[in-house]
Each structure stands twice: as C-alpha cells, then as structure tokens.
mmCIF file of C-alpha atoms in Angstrom:
data_model
loop_
_atom_site.group_PDB
_atom_site.id
_atom_site.type_symbol
_atom_site.label_atom_id
_atom_site.label_comp_id
_atom_site.label_asym_id
_atom_site.label_seq_id
_atom_site.Cartn_x
_atom_site.Cartn_y
_atom_site.Cartn_z
ATOM 1 C CA MET A 1 81.009 2.804 -142.800
ATOM 2 C CA THR A 2 84.308 0.957 -143.160
ATOM 3 C CA ALA A 3 86.180 -0.623 -140.249
ATOM 4 C CA ALA A 4 88.921 1.995 -140.616
ATOM 5 C CA SER A 5 86.479 4.901 -140.453
ATOM 6 C CA MET A 6 84.714 3.338 -137.455
ATOM 7 C CA LYS A 7 87.994 3.253 -135.561
ATOM 8 C CA LYS A 8 88.514 6.968 -136.226
ATOM 9 C CA THR A 9 85.025 7.934 -135.056
ATOM 10 C CA PRO A 10 85.244 9.366 -131.509
ATOM 11 C CA ILE A 11 83.282 7.396 -128.917
ATOM 12 C CA THR A 12 82.677 7.811 -125.213
ATOM 13 C CA VAL A 13 82.720 4.732 -123.003
ATOM 14 C CA VAL A 14 82.250 4.166 -119.290
ATOM 15 C CA ILE A 15 84.257 1.507 -117.463
ATOM 16 C CA THR A 16 82.987 0.556 -114.016
ATOM 17 C CA ALA A 17 85.146 -0.553 -111.089
ATOM 18 C CA VAL A 18 88.069 1.002 -112.911
ATOM 19 C CA GLY A 19 90.223 0.834 -109.786
ATOM 20 C CA ALA A 20 90.127 -2.977 -109.688
ATOM 21 C CA ILE A 21 92.020 -5.473 -111.834
ATOM 22 C CA ILE A 22 89.235 -6.144 -114.362
ATOM 23 C CA GLY A 23 88.433 -2.460 -114.905
ATOM 24 C CA GLN A 24 92.129 -1.664 -115.297
ATOM 25 C CA GLY A 25 92.411 -4.449 -117.861
ATOM 26 C CA ILE A 26 89.476 -3.088 -119.873
ATOM 27 C CA ALA A 27 90.948 0.425 -119.873
ATOM 28 C CA SER A 28 94.375 -0.846 -120.902
ATOM 29 C CA SER A 29 92.811 -2.898 -123.706
ATOM 30 C CA LEU A 30 90.887 0.083 -125.056
ATOM 31 C CA ARG A 31 94.048 2.203 -125.083
ATOM 32 C CA LYS A 32 95.721 -0.494 -127.203
ATOM 33 C CA SER A 33 92.752 -0.899 -129.557
ATOM 34 C CA GLY A 34 93.486 1.947 -131.945
ATOM 35 C CA LEU A 35 90.047 3.450 -131.239
ATOM 36 C CA SER A 36 89.410 7.153 -130.843
ATOM 37 C CA VAL A 37 87.954 6.745 -127.378
ATOM 38 C CA ARG A 38 87.199 8.941 -124.406
ATOM 39 C CA ILE A 39 87.257 6.753 -121.302
ATOM 40 C CA ILE A 40 85.158 7.687 -118.283
ATOM 41 C CA GLY A 41 85.999 5.730 -115.172
ATOM 42 C CA VAL A 42 83.529 4.994 -112.381
ATOM 43 C CA ASP A 43 84.486 3.511 -109.018
ATOM 44 C CA ARG A 44 83.431 3.535 -105.379
ATOM 45 C CA ASP A 45 86.902 4.733 -104.360
ATOM 46 C CA ALA A 46 87.122 8.424 -105.199
ATOM 47 C CA HIS A 47 90.827 8.475 -104.345
ATOM 48 C CA GLY A 48 91.843 5.183 -105.949
ATOM 49 C CA ILE A 49 94.313 4.667 -108.756
ATOM 50 C CA GLY A 50 91.585 3.964 -111.308
ATOM 51 C CA ARG A 51 91.005 7.634 -112.104
ATOM 52 C CA TYR A 52 94.504 7.873 -113.583
ATOM 53 C CA TRP A 53 93.686 5.339 -116.340
ATOM 54 C CA CYS A 54 90.831 7.515 -117.624
ATOM 55 C CA ASP A 55 90.110 10.806 -119.337
ATOM 56 C CA ASP A 56 87.390 11.626 -116.797
ATOM 57 C CA PHE A 57 86.357 10.031 -113.537
ATOM 58 C CA PHE A 58 83.231 9.987 -111.355
ATOM 59 C CA ALA A 59 82.869 8.346 -107.962
ATOM 60 C CA LYS A 60 79.769 6.313 -107.249
ATOM 61 C CA PRO A 61 77.489 7.879 -104.638
ATOM 62 C CA PRO A 62 77.597 6.480 -101.087
ATOM 63 C CA CYS A 63 74.321 4.586 -101.354
ATOM 64 C CA SER A 64 73.244 1.038 -102.110
ATOM 65 C CA GLU A 65 72.637 -0.311 -105.618
ATOM 66 C CA ASP A 66 68.943 -0.657 -104.713
ATOM 67 C CA SER A 67 68.545 3.038 -103.892
ATOM 68 C CA PRO A 68 66.661 5.363 -106.293
ATOM 69 C CA ASP A 69 69.572 7.790 -105.846
ATOM 70 C CA TYR A 70 71.943 5.227 -107.331
ATOM 71 C CA LEU A 71 69.762 4.761 -110.408
ATOM 72 C CA ASP A 72 69.490 8.549 -110.762
ATOM 73 C CA PHE A 73 73.294 8.801 -110.637
ATOM 74 C CA TRP A 74 73.561 6.532 -113.676
ATOM 75 C CA LYS A 75 70.751 8.211 -115.603
ATOM 76 C CA SER A 76 72.366 11.612 -115.091
ATOM 77 C CA LEU A 77 75.899 10.462 -115.909
ATOM 78 C CA LEU A 78 74.988 8.604 -119.085
ATOM 79 C CA ALA A 79 72.850 11.447 -120.446
ATOM 80 C CA ARG A 80 75.104 14.329 -119.380
ATOM 81 C CA GLU A 81 78.291 12.771 -120.802
ATOM 82 C CA ASN A 82 76.639 11.440 -123.993
ATOM 83 C CA VAL A 83 77.922 7.937 -123.247
ATOM 84 C CA ASP A 84 77.914 5.515 -126.160
ATOM 85 C CA LEU A 85 78.823 2.283 -124.379
ATOM 86 C CA VAL A 86 79.176 0.955 -120.830
ATOM 87 C CA LEU A 87 81.652 -1.838 -120.070
ATOM 88 C CA PRO A 88 81.044 -3.272 -116.583
ATOM 89 C CA GLY A 89 84.199 -4.287 -114.734
ATOM 90 C CA LEU A 90 82.438 -5.691 -111.680
ATOM 91 C CA GLU A 91 79.930 -8.509 -111.298
ATOM 92 C CA LEU A 92 77.696 -6.331 -109.096
ATOM 93 C CA ASP A 93 77.506 -3.799 -111.922
ATOM 94 C CA VAL A 94 76.621 -6.520 -114.419
ATOM 95 C CA LEU A 95 73.721 -7.543 -112.172
ATOM 96 C CA PHE A 96 72.602 -3.946 -111.661
ATOM 97 C CA PHE A 97 72.541 -3.120 -115.370
ATOM 98 C CA ASN A 98 70.907 -6.452 -116.150
ATOM 99 C CA ARG A 99 68.052 -5.471 -113.808
ATOM 100 C CA ASN A 100 67.733 -1.950 -115.194
ATOM 101 C CA HIS A 101 67.302 -2.272 -118.938
ATOM 102 C CA ALA A 102 65.372 1.009 -118.949
ATOM 103 C CA LEU A 103 68.717 2.827 -118.783
ATOM 104 C CA THR A 104 69.257 1.913 -122.424
ATOM 105 C CA GLN A 105 65.950 3.361 -123.563
ATOM 106 C CA GLU A 106 66.171 6.459 -121.385
ATOM 107 C CA THR A 107 69.770 7.445 -122.159
ATOM 108 C CA GLY A 108 70.633 5.886 -125.514
ATOM 109 C CA ALA A 109 73.753 4.264 -124.073
ATOM 110 C CA ARG A 110 74.436 0.616 -124.820
ATOM 111 C CA PHE A 111 75.721 -1.955 -122.354
ATOM 112 C CA VAL A 112 78.094 -4.869 -122.748
ATOM 113 C CA LEU A 113 75.928 -7.510 -121.098
ATOM 114 C CA ASN A 114 75.898 -11.236 -121.692
ATOM 115 C CA ASN A 115 72.898 -13.496 -122.285
ATOM 116 C CA PRO A 116 70.607 -12.647 -119.323
ATOM 117 C CA ASP A 117 69.711 -16.302 -118.778
ATOM 118 C CA LEU A 118 73.398 -17.174 -118.498
ATOM 119 C CA ILE A 119 74.028 -14.250 -116.139
ATOM 120 C CA ASP A 120 71.295 -15.570 -113.849
ATOM 121 C CA LEU A 121 72.460 -19.191 -114.078
ATOM 122 C CA ALA A 122 76.082 -18.343 -113.255
ATOM 123 C CA GLN A 123 75.166 -16.682 -109.954
ATOM 124 C CA ASP A 124 74.766 -19.947 -108.052
ATOM 125 C CA LYS A 125 77.546 -22.518 -108.459
ATOM 126 C CA TRP A 126 75.388 -25.352 -107.152
ATOM 127 C CA ASP A 127 72.569 -24.565 -109.587
ATOM 128 C CA PHE A 128 75.129 -24.245 -112.368
ATOM 129 C CA GLY A 129 76.538 -27.694 -111.606
ATOM 130 C CA GLU A 130 73.015 -29.134 -111.663
ATOM 131 C CA ALA A 131 72.458 -27.482 -115.049
ATOM 132 C CA LEU A 132 75.645 -29.056 -116.426
ATOM 133 C CA GLN A 133 74.340 -32.478 -115.453
ATOM 134 C CA ARG A 134 70.979 -31.841 -117.122
ATOM 135 C CA LEU A 135 72.830 -30.846 -120.292
ATOM 136 C CA ASP A 136 74.876 -34.066 -120.127
ATOM 137 C CA LEU A 137 78.132 -32.145 -119.644
ATOM 138 C CA PRO A 138 80.930 -33.199 -117.262
ATOM 139 C CA ALA A 139 80.063 -31.943 -113.789
ATOM 140 C CA ILE A 140 82.270 -32.265 -110.715
ATOM 141 C CA PRO A 141 80.595 -34.583 -108.165
ATOM 142 C CA SER A 142 79.089 -32.380 -105.438
ATOM 143 C CA CYS A 143 76.625 -32.545 -102.566
ATOM 144 C CA LEU A 144 74.849 -30.301 -100.088
ATOM 145 C CA SER A 145 75.915 -32.391 -97.112
ATOM 146 C CA THR A 146 76.077 -30.706 -93.728
ATOM 147 C CA GLY A 147 78.044 -33.583 -92.200
ATOM 148 C CA TRP A 148 81.541 -34.873 -92.921
ATOM 149 C CA HIS A 149 80.745 -38.575 -92.981
ATOM 150 C CA ASP A 150 77.811 -38.095 -95.320
ATOM 151 C CA ALA A 151 80.042 -36.071 -97.663
ATOM 152 C CA ILE A 152 82.661 -38.836 -97.626
ATOM 153 C CA ASP A 153 79.999 -41.453 -98.372
ATOM 154 C CA ARG A 154 78.754 -39.435 -101.331
ATOM 155 C CA LEU A 155 82.012 -38.114 -102.787
ATOM 156 C CA GLY A 156 84.759 -40.455 -101.637
ATOM 157 C CA ALA A 157 87.995 -39.955 -99.751
ATOM 158 C CA PRO A 158 89.425 -36.469 -99.081
ATOM 159 C CA PRO A 159 90.594 -33.971 -100.029
ATOM 160 C CA LEU A 160 87.244 -32.325 -100.669
ATOM 161 C CA LEU A 161 86.375 -28.682 -101.259
ATOM 162 C CA LEU A 162 83.945 -26.424 -99.441
ATOM 163 C CA LYS A 163 82.626 -23.799 -101.875
ATOM 164 C CA PRO A 164 80.257 -20.872 -101.351
ATOM 165 C CA ARG A 165 77.285 -21.131 -103.687
ATOM 166 C CA ARG A 166 77.770 -17.505 -104.700
ATOM 167 C CA GLY A 167 80.830 -15.359 -105.286
ATOM 168 C CA ASN A 168 83.701 -15.356 -107.757
ATOM 169 C CA GLY A 169 87.362 -16.247 -107.888
ATOM 170 C CA SER A 170 88.567 -18.569 -105.138
ATOM 171 C CA ARG A 171 87.173 -16.475 -102.286
ATOM 172 C CA GLY A 172 85.646 -18.577 -99.549
ATOM 173 C CA ILE A 173 86.858 -21.902 -100.961
ATOM 174 C CA ALA A 174 88.515 -24.212 -98.432
ATOM 175 C CA VAL A 175 90.310 -27.535 -98.878
ATOM 176 C CA LEU A 176 89.006 -30.163 -96.447
ATOM 177 C CA GLN A 177 91.352 -32.941 -95.398
ATOM 178 C CA ASP A 178 89.442 -34.275 -92.402
ATOM 179 C CA GLU A 179 86.418 -33.815 -90.164
ATOM 180 C CA GLN A 180 88.183 -31.119 -88.160
ATOM 181 C CA ASP A 181 88.599 -29.026 -91.328
ATOM 182 C CA PHE A 182 84.951 -29.603 -92.208
ATOM 183 C CA ASP A 183 83.710 -28.511 -88.792
ATOM 184 C CA TYR A 184 85.920 -25.405 -88.767
ATOM 185 C CA TRP A 185 85.156 -24.156 -92.277
ATOM 186 C CA SER A 186 81.450 -24.979 -92.216
ATOM 187 C CA ARG A 187 81.135 -22.866 -89.052
ATOM 188 C CA LYS A 188 83.377 -20.161 -90.488
ATOM 189 C CA SER A 189 81.459 -19.796 -93.755
ATOM 190 C CA THR A 190 78.966 -16.945 -93.692
ATOM 191 C CA ASP A 191 77.330 -18.021 -96.966
ATOM 192 C CA GLU A 192 75.452 -21.058 -98.163
ATOM 193 C CA PHE A 193 77.961 -23.655 -99.318
ATOM 194 C CA PHE A 194 78.265 -27.069 -100.884
ATOM 195 C CA ILE A 195 80.919 -29.793 -100.839
ATOM 196 C CA GLN A 196 82.730 -30.852 -103.991
ATOM 197 C CA LYS A 197 85.152 -33.581 -104.999
ATOM 198 C CA PHE A 198 88.703 -32.331 -105.559
ATOM 199 C CA VAL A 199 89.572 -32.964 -109.213
ATOM 200 C CA GLY A 200 92.789 -32.451 -111.144
ATOM 201 C CA SER A 201 95.593 -30.304 -109.731
ATOM 202 C CA ASP A 202 96.964 -26.775 -109.847
ATOM 203 C CA GLU A 203 99.019 -27.855 -112.880
ATOM 204 C CA THR A 204 95.891 -28.839 -114.831
ATOM 205 C CA GLU A 205 93.946 -25.592 -114.360
ATOM 206 C CA PHE A 206 93.064 -23.458 -117.369
ATOM 207 C CA THR A 207 91.289 -20.177 -117.971
ATOM 208 C CA VAL A 208 89.679 -19.732 -121.370
ATOM 209 C CA GLY A 209 88.324 -16.612 -123.044
ATOM 210 C CA ALA A 210 85.817 -16.968 -125.865
ATOM 211 C CA PHE A 211 83.810 -14.092 -127.331
ATOM 212 C CA GLY A 212 80.240 -15.225 -128.013
ATOM 213 C CA PHE A 213 77.709 -13.979 -130.554
ATOM 214 C CA GLY A 214 74.582 -14.952 -128.597
ATOM 215 C CA ASP A 215 73.426 -17.609 -131.048
ATOM 216 C CA GLY A 216 75.642 -20.477 -129.905
ATOM 217 C CA THR A 217 78.560 -19.432 -132.104
ATOM 218 C CA GLY A 218 81.557 -17.262 -131.358
ATOM 219 C CA LEU A 219 85.205 -16.592 -131.959
ATOM 220 C CA PRO A 220 87.737 -19.376 -131.385
ATOM 221 C CA PRO A 221 88.928 -19.368 -127.766
ATOM 222 C CA ILE A 222 92.226 -18.260 -126.306
ATOM 223 C CA ILE A 223 93.383 -20.846 -123.761
ATOM 224 C CA PHE A 224 95.746 -20.145 -120.873
ATOM 225 C CA ARG A 225 97.353 -22.678 -118.593
ATOM 226 C CA ARG A 226 97.413 -20.631 -115.424
ATOM 227 C CA LYS A 227 98.497 -20.284 -111.835
ATOM 228 C CA LEU A 228 96.469 -18.279 -109.348
ATOM 229 C CA SER A 229 97.550 -15.585 -106.923
ATOM 230 C CA VAL A 230 96.460 -15.753 -103.290
ATOM 231 C CA ALA A 231 93.669 -13.312 -104.240
ATOM 232 C CA GLY A 232 92.249 -15.834 -106.702
ATOM 233 C CA ASN A 233 93.258 -13.990 -109.888
ATOM 234 C CA THR A 234 95.490 -15.265 -112.663
ATOM 235 C CA GLN A 235 99.111 -14.527 -111.754
ATOM 236 C CA TYR A 236 100.829 -16.529 -114.500
ATOM 237 C CA ALA A 237 99.435 -17.474 -117.887
ATOM 238 C CA GLU A 238 100.813 -19.450 -120.804
ATOM 239 C CA VAL A 239 99.055 -19.605 -124.169
ATOM 240 C CA VAL A 240 98.456 -23.234 -125.093
ATOM 241 C CA GLU A 241 96.695 -25.215 -127.777
ATOM 242 C CA HIS A 242 94.274 -27.673 -126.229
ATOM 243 C CA PRO A 243 91.820 -29.359 -128.619
ATOM 244 C CA VAL A 244 89.847 -31.007 -125.800
ATOM 245 C CA LEU A 245 89.152 -27.670 -124.100
ATOM 246 C CA ALA A 246 88.472 -25.925 -127.419
ATOM 247 C CA LYS A 247 85.853 -28.573 -128.208
ATOM 248 C CA ALA A 248 84.377 -28.311 -124.708
ATOM 249 C CA VAL A 249 83.973 -24.533 -125.091
ATOM 250 C CA GLU A 250 82.346 -24.987 -128.494
ATOM 251 C CA THR A 251 79.866 -27.495 -127.016
ATOM 252 C CA ILE A 252 79.066 -25.378 -123.940
ATOM 253 C CA ALA A 253 78.636 -22.227 -126.023
ATOM 254 C CA GLY A 254 76.270 -24.040 -128.366
ATOM 255 C CA LEU A 255 74.043 -24.882 -125.401
ATOM 256 C CA LEU A 256 74.294 -21.722 -123.252
ATOM 257 C CA LYS A 257 74.625 -19.139 -126.069
ATOM 258 C CA PRO A 258 76.961 -16.608 -124.403
ATOM 259 C CA LEU A 259 77.072 -13.072 -125.773
ATOM 260 C CA GLY A 260 80.264 -11.027 -125.664
ATOM 261 C CA PRO A 261 83.248 -11.575 -123.339
ATOM 262 C CA THR A 262 82.887 -14.910 -121.566
ATOM 263 C CA ASN A 263 85.384 -16.625 -119.279
ATOM 264 C CA TYR A 264 85.470 -20.400 -118.724
ATOM 265 C CA GLN A 265 87.551 -21.915 -115.926
ATOM 266 C CA PHE A 266 88.481 -25.581 -116.274
ATOM 267 C CA ARG A 267 90.382 -28.307 -114.539
ATOM 268 C CA MET A 268 91.407 -31.360 -116.477
ATOM 269 C CA ASP A 269 91.115 -34.692 -114.669
ATOM 270 C CA GLY A 270 92.733 -37.151 -117.053
ATOM 271 C CA GLU A 271 90.950 -36.452 -120.343
ATOM 272 C CA ILE A 272 87.811 -35.028 -118.709
ATOM 273 C CA PRO A 273 87.401 -31.227 -118.930
ATOM 274 C CA TYR A 274 85.556 -30.169 -115.782
ATOM 275 C CA LEU A 275 84.120 -26.666 -115.942
ATOM 276 C CA LEU A 276 84.747 -25.055 -112.545
ATOM 277 C CA GLU A 277 82.686 -21.983 -113.355
ATOM 278 C CA ILE A 278 81.701 -19.643 -116.134
ATOM 279 C CA ASN A 279 81.939 -15.856 -115.843
ATOM 280 C CA PRO A 280 79.605 -14.209 -118.371
ATOM 281 C CA ARG A 281 81.544 -10.922 -118.365
ATOM 282 C CA PHE A 282 85.027 -9.479 -118.606
ATOM 283 C CA SER A 283 87.418 -11.290 -116.265
ATOM 284 C CA SER A 284 90.701 -10.659 -114.490
ATOM 285 C CA SER A 285 92.623 -12.112 -117.476
ATOM 286 C CA THR A 286 91.304 -9.439 -119.877
ATOM 287 C CA SER A 287 94.585 -7.526 -120.120
ATOM 288 C CA LEU A 288 96.601 -10.733 -120.519
ATOM 289 C CA ARG A 289 94.397 -11.867 -123.376
ATOM 290 C CA THR A 290 94.849 -8.491 -125.071
ATOM 291 C CA ALA A 291 98.619 -8.849 -124.778
ATOM 292 C CA PHE A 292 98.407 -12.015 -126.882
ATOM 293 C CA GLY A 293 96.113 -10.537 -129.544
ATOM 294 C CA TYR A 294 92.639 -11.265 -128.107
ATOM 295 C CA ASN A 295 91.261 -7.784 -127.342
ATOM 296 C CA GLU A 296 87.798 -8.336 -125.870
ATOM 297 C CA ALA A 297 87.244 -4.631 -125.199
ATOM 298 C CA LEU A 298 87.703 -3.840 -128.897
ATOM 299 C CA MET A 299 85.485 -6.801 -129.822
ATOM 300 C CA ALA A 300 82.793 -5.491 -127.461
ATOM 301 C CA VAL A 301 82.819 -2.060 -129.101
ATOM 302 C CA GLU A 302 82.560 -3.651 -132.533
ATOM 303 C CA LEU A 303 79.624 -5.925 -131.658
ATOM 304 C CA PHE A 304 77.614 -4.007 -129.062
ATOM 305 C CA LEU A 305 78.089 -0.481 -130.430
ATOM 306 C CA TRP A 306 78.637 -0.953 -134.155
ATOM 307 C CA GLY A 307 76.720 -4.187 -134.681
ATOM 308 C CA LYS A 308 79.721 -5.739 -136.424
ATOM 309 C CA ARG A 309 80.993 -9.243 -135.723
ATOM 310 C CA PRO A 310 84.680 -9.064 -134.803
ATOM 311 C CA ALA A 311 87.171 -10.791 -137.064
ATOM 312 C CA VAL A 312 89.001 -13.901 -135.880
ATOM 313 C CA PRO A 313 92.055 -12.601 -133.976
ATOM 314 C CA GLU A 314 95.617 -13.730 -134.554
ATOM 315 C CA ILE A 315 96.628 -15.188 -131.201
ATOM 316 C CA ARG A 316 100.313 -14.962 -130.337
ATOM 317 C CA SER A 317 102.055 -17.617 -128.293
ATOM 318 C CA GLY A 318 103.932 -16.805 -125.124
ATOM 319 C CA ARG A 319 103.779 -16.481 -121.354
ATOM 320 C CA GLY A 320 102.749 -13.640 -119.081
ATOM 321 C CA TRP A 321 103.176 -12.739 -115.422
ATOM 322 C CA ARG A 322 101.530 -10.214 -113.147
ATOM 323 C CA TYR A 323 103.669 -8.231 -110.737
ATOM 324 C CA TYR A 324 103.354 -5.242 -108.439
ATOM 325 C CA GLU A 325 104.555 -1.811 -109.469
ATOM 326 C CA ASP A 326 104.380 1.535 -107.697
ATOM 327 C CA PHE A 327 102.348 4.398 -109.159
ATOM 328 C CA VAL A 328 103.178 7.734 -107.558
ATOM 329 C CA VAL A 329 101.537 11.153 -108.052
ATOM 330 C CA THR A 330 103.232 14.217 -106.595
#
C-alpha cells in the first residue's frame, strides 16, 4: 500500500485526556495530518471542552485506574468502536496502558507507548539522574539531604532547587535561597523530594522533540528555545539550530532507545547540556511542533499502526506563542 493510499484509508483513533493541553495538541495535529481519521476523545470531565475537538466522546467512569470496572470500560470501548490506535495524552494513561498489555491482544487496538524500560526510568527524577551518571552523561549535581547546611556543603551556595521525585512539568518545584525557604518548602512538600543545584537560567532552557524508532535511532530533533507559563507548560517557543543539543539527543537516544514521541528538556550551563527530564510520550509542545512541520501524531500513526518509518520532516523556522481564547457553545 502506498503512502497516499494509507492516508486515504479511514482509521479510528482514541485520544485520552482530550480536554487537557496535550490531548488538544494531539487532536489538532491529527486534523492537520491529511489522514482520514475518526477521533474519539476520552476524558474524566464529561462536560469539558475536549469533546468539541472530536467526532465522538466518552467520559471515563468515576472509578480508580486500579478498578476492574476501569479496565472493563477500556475493553468495551476499544472493541465496540473498532479502535485502530490509542494515543495517550496523559502520563497516568501511559502508565495504565503500559501495565495492561492484554488490551492489545484482546481488542486488536494498538497503543502509542514508548520503550517500557524508559517509561519506568522516567517516573523518578532522582533515579533518572543516577542513571545519567552511570551512563557518563551530564547530570545536575543533586542530593537527598534533609537539612539545609548539608545541602549547601554538598551542592554549594544557593540558589538551590527542591524537586519532587515524581511528577511532571514544574509542579512542586521550589527555588531555595536560604534556610528559611528550605524549612518552609520541605515541610510543605507532600511528596518525596531531593535538592538540586540551580544550573543555567530561564534564557538557556530548551525543549526538544525527537521521534524515536526504538533501536537507538530516530528522526532529527526539533529544538525550541522556550519560556514557561506559570502552569509549567511551554508558553513561548522559538525554533533554533543547536548542534550541541542535537548531539546530546543523539547520544541519549542511542543509550535509552526511545520509541515514538519523546520530549527532552534541557538547560545549558555554559557548553554543558544538562537534561532536566525526559518525557517518553507526547508533551505539551505537541501542537507547536506540528505548526513548524514536526507532526508527531502523524508519525505515530505511520509507525505504530502502519509499521512505516516516518520520513524526515521539513522543519520551518519561526516563533510561536500560546494565548487564551474563549470557546462558546449556545
């Protein structure tokens, strides 16, 4: 089957968390892909805006992800709607599908899931930093200190960062300037945390998308110099060429073997590319990458559903902003 005929073949896909920024970005990217696609949205919020980006919509049941009823919901939905492919737009969904591989065998649907070892490794930022050191990659100096003076002895003068070991974006991260900050935020944190040296600056932060093939190779990356919103998502992005970061991504991918959409977040400190975290999934910059020619949703359909390696995209230069807009239904 030719690439042109594949694009004309109707497919049914499910996008999870379609009411949130990542799910919206996946849906928008599919609409711009040229595919003949029926989009089914799934979200916890039955009355959220996400349903309006889709052809059909189903709300998740009011039960936990560990409940048998929740697994039955997915089995029924995937079989009843003859779903071809599932694109998770939420980290919790990635983890759920990664634990329940039987859904593929029982329903015939395929799932856009990264290398399971990388998914597991990326869950704990402290463990991930330790892994970077073992692989002889630049790792931001960090410690598990529970006291301010010990942290200073280990990491040097402030500012320092308090980071939750789990979670995504910048949620729960606090800048520590002195012992008073340390005492306040260490008491305030409800999760396990670690302390990290503050490297680089807001002006040297980059988010990088690189689609992996699971064997250590992948498509060339698209690199954004970015600024974050208060919610921790990319608010401004500028396409840049950065050979140091491109080489760093190539090296990291060769070691960790990502599969499919993969997001790398860096800070440069001088000429050292420090990897802040890796998100082995679609990320909040998905729609921005599509706008500049890097359509990860289309790539995912090609690789995970059709078994075809996507072609190298033509990346356009430019800048992009996110802004609020009203959506009204009467």
